[in-house]
Coordinates of C-alpha atoms in Angstrom, one line a residue:
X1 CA 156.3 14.6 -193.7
X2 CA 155.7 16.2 -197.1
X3 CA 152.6 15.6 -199.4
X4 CA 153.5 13.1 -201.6
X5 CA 154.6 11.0 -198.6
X6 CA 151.7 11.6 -196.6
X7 CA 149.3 10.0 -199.7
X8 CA 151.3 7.5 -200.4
X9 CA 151.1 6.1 -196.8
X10 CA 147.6 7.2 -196.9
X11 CA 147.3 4.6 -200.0
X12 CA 149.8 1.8 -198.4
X13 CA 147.6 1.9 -195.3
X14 CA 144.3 0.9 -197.5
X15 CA 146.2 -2.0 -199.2
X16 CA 146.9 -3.1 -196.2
X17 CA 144.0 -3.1 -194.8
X18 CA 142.3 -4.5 -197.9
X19 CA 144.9 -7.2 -198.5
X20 CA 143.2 -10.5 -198.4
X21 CA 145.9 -12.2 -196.3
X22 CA 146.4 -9.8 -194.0
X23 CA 144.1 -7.0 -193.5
X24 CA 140.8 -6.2 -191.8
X25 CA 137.8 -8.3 -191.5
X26 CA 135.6 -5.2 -191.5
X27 CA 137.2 -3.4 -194.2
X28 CA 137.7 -6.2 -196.2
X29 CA 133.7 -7.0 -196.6
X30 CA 133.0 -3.7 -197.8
X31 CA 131.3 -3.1 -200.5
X32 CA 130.8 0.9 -202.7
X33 CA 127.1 0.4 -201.6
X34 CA 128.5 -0.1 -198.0
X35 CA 130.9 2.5 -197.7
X36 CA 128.3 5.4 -198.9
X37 CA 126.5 5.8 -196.0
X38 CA 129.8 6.6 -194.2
X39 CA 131.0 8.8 -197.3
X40 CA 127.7 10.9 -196.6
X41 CA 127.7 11.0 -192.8
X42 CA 132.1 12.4 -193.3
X43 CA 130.6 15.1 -195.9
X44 CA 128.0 16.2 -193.3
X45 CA 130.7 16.0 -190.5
X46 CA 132.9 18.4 -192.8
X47 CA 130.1 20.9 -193.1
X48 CA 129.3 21.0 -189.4
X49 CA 133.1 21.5 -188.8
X50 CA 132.6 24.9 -191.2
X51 CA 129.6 25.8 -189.6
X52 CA 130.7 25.6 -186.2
X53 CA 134.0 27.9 -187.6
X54 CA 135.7 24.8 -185.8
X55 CA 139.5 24.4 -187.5
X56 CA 140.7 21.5 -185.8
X57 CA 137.5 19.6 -186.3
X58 CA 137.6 21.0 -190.1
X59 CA 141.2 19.3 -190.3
X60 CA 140.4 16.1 -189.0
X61 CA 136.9 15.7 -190.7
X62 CA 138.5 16.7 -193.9
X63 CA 141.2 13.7 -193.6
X64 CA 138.2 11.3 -192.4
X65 CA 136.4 12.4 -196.0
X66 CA 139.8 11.9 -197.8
X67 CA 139.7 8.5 -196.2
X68 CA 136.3 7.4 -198.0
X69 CA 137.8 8.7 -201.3
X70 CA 140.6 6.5 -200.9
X71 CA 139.0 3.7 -199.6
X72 CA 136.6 4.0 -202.9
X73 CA 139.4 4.1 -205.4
X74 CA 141.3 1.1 -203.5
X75 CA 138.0 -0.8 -204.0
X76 CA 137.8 -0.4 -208.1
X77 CA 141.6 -0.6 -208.4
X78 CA 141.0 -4.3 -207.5
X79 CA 138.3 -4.5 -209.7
X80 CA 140.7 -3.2 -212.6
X81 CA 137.8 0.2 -212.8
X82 CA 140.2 2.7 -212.0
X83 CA 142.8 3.8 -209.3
X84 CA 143.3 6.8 -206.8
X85 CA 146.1 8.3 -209.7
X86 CA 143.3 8.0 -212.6
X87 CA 141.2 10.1 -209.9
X88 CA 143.4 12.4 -208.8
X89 CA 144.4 13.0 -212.8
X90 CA 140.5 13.5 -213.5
X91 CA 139.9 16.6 -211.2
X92 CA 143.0 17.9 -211.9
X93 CA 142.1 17.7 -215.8
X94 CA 138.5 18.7 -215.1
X95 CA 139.5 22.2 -213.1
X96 CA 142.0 23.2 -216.2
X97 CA 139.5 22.6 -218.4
X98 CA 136.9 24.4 -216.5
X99 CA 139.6 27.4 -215.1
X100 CA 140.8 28.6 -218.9
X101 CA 141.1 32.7 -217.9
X102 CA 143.7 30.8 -215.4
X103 CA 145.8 28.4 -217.3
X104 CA 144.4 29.4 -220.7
X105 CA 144.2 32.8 -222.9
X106 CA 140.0 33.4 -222.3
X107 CA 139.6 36.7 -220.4
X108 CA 136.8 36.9 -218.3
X109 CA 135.8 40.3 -216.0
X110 CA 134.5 39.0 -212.4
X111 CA 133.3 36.5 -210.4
X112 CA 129.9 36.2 -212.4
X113 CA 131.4 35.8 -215.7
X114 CA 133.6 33.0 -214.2
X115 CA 130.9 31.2 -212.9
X116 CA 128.9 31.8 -216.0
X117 CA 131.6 30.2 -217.9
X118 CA 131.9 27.5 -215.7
X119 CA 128.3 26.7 -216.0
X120 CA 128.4 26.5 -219.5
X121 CA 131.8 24.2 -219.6
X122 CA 129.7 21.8 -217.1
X123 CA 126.5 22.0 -219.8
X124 CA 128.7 20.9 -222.7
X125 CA 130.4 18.4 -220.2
X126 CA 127.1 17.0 -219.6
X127 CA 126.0 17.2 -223.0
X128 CA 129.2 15.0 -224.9
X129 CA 128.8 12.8 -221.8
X130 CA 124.8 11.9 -221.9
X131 CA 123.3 9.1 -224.9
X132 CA 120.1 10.7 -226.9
X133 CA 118.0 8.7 -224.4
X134 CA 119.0 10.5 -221.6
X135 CA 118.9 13.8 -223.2
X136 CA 117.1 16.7 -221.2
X137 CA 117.5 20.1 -219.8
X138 CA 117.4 17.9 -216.1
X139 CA 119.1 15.1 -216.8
X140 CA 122.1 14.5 -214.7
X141 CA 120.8 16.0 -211.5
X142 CA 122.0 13.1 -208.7
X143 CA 119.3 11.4 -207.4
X144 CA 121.2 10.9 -204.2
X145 CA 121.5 14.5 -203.7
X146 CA 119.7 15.8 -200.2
X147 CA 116.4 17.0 -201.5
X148 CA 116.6 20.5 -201.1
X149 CA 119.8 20.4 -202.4
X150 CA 118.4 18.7 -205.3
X151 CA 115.4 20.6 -205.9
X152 CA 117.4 23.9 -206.6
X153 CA 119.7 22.5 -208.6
X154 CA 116.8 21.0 -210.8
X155 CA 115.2 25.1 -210.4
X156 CA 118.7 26.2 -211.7
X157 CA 118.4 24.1 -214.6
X158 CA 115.5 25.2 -215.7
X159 CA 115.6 29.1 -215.2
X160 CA 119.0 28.6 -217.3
X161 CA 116.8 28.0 -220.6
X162 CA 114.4 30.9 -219.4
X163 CA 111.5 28.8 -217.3
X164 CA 111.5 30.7 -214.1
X165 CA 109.9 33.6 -212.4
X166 CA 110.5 37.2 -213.2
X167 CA 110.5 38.7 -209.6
X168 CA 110.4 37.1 -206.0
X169 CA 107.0 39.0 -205.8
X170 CA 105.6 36.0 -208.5
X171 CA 107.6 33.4 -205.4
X172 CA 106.1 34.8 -202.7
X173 CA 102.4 34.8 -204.5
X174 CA 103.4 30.9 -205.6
X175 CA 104.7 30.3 -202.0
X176 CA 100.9 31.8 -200.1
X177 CA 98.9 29.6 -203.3
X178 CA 100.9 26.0 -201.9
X179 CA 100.3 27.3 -197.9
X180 CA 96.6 27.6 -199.0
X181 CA 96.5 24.3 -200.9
X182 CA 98.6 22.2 -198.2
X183 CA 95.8 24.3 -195.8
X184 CA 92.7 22.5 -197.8
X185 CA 94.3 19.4 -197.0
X186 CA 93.4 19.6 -193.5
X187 CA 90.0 18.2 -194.2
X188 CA 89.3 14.9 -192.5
X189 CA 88.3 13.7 -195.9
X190 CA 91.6 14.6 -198.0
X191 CA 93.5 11.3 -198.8
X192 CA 97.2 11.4 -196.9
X193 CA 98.7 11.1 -200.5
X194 CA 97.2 14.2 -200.9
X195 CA 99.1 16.0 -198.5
X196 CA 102.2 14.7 -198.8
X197 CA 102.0 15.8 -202.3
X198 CA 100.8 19.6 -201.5
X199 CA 103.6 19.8 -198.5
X200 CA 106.1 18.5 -201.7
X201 CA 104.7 21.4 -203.3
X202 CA 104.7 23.8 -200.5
X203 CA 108.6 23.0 -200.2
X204 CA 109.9 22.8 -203.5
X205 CA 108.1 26.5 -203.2
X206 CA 110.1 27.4 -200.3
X207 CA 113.6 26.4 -202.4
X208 CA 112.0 28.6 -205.0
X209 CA 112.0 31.6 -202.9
X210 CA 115.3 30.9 -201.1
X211 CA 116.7 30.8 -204.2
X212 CA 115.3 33.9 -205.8
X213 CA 116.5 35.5 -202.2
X214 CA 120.2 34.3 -203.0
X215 CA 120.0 31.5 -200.1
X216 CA 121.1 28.1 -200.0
X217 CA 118.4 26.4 -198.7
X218 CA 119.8 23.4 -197.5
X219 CA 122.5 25.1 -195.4
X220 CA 119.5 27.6 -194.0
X221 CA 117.7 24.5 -193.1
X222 CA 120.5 23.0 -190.9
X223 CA 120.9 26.8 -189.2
X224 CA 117.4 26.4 -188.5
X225 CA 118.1 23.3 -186.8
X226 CA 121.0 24.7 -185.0
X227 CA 118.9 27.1 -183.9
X228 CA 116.0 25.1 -182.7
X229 CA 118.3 23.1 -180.9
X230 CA 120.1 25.6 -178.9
X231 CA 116.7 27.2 -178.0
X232 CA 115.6 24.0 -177.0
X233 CA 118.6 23.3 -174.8
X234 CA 118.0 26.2 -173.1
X235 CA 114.0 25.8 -172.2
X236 CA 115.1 22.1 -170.7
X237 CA 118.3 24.2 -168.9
X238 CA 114.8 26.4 -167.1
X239 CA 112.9 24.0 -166.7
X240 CA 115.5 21.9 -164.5
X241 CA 116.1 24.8 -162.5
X242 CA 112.9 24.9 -161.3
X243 CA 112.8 21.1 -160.8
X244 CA 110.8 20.2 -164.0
X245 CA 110.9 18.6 -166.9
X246 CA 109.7 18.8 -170.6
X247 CA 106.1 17.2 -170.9
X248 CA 102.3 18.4 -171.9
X249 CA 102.1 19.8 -168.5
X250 CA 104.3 22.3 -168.4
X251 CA 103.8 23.5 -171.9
X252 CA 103.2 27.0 -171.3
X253 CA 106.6 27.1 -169.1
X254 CA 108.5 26.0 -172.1
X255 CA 106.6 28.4 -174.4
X256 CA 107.8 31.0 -172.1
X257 CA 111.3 29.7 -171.9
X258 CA 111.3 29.7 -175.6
X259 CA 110.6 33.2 -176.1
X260 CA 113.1 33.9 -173.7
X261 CA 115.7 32.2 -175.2
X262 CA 114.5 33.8 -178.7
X263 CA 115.6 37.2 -176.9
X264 CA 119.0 36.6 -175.6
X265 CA 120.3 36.0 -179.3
X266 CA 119.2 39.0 -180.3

């Protein structure tokens, strides 16, 4: 089955099972507000599948995540907003515009003038788009984004027009000052909005530094994870060997399990 076939039956598919007549009670009470949990939880599944290095997964994840932007466009084709064409036409406008050393005449030496060039295209983009009300270096930044995500796009922003730190040694010193303050927070006395506002701190910090270190934060994070959760597996793998099982009481066996399992990755 060629392309063009496969989309198209792709598109039939949601018609039917939008059609008021005919199609699926499920699919035909859903709202855009309903469908974006799901179009979140297939962008996750897509990372995980590139994470894991996972091709078949990666294959099927990415059709699942094709599915949500189709759904979407079936939903505002009925509400005369737009339809999949109009969105298919809008990226493919959007990457000549922003690709002109490919199907233009601008000549640019590397990957960093490229994605200098790019940034700036997206600033103007932003710019002719946004009323005077709305204008500001930040302004555009999803809210919906995951909020580490978020938070260095927002640091990106503003080291563009010059507000950021010199060196990571200025991070680092920024990162120990936030440890301290979340640290002073530990008195009985300090009011929990308190915390939660130094911890804010503390992390938005951290994105600082894995920025200035030329890491995605966000996809560190869910490594992290990944890691904690294979270490983890393999503490309650020792502990049922020996007939026990995670609880207070055999903290200091899982400690040592832990450490173990730290080891064999290295």
């Amino acid at each position: 089955m060629d392309r063009d076939t496969s989309i198209d039956e792709l598109l039939e598919i949601m018609a039917r099972l939008r059609d008021p007549r005919s199609g699926c009670p499920w699919d035909l009470e859903q709202t855009f507000a309903t469908i974006l949990p799901y179009t979140l939880e297939e962008a996750y599944e897509v990372a995980e599948a590139i994470e894991k290095a996972d091709m078949p997964a990666l294959r099927d994840e990415l059709g699942d995540l094709l599915l949500q932007v189709v759904f979407h466009a079936r939903m505002a084709e009925e509400e005369g907003l737009f339809d999949f064409d109009q969105v298919a036409r809008s990226i493919c406008d959007k990457m000549i515009r922003r690709h002109p050393h490919v199907f233009g005449d601008v000549d640019l030496a590397g990957p960093d003038a490229v994605l200098a060039n790019w940034e700036r295209i997206k600033a103007d983009e932003r710019t002719s788009k946004r009323d005077e009300s709305a204008d500001g270096v930040l302004s555009g930044v999803a809210q919906a984004l995951p909020a580490l995500l978020r938070a260095e796009k927002l640091q990106r922003r503003a080291a563009r027009v010059g507000f950021d730190w010199d060196a990571v040694d200025g991070v680092l010193d920024k990162v120990a000052e936030e440890l301290d303050e979340c640290r002073a927070t530990l008195d009985e006395r300090m009011p929990h909005a308190e915390r939660v506002h130094e911890v804010g701190d503390l992390l938005f910090s951290c994105v600082n530094l894995a920025r200035h270190l030329g890491v995605d934060a966000e996809q560190a994070l869910r490594a992290a994870n990944h890691r904690f959760e294979s270490r983890f597996a393999k503490v309650e793998s020792g502990l049922r060997e020996r007939g026990l099982a995670p609880s207070v009481e055999t903290r200091e066996e899982m400690e040592r399990l832990w450490e173990h399992a730290k080891r064999d990755e290295t």
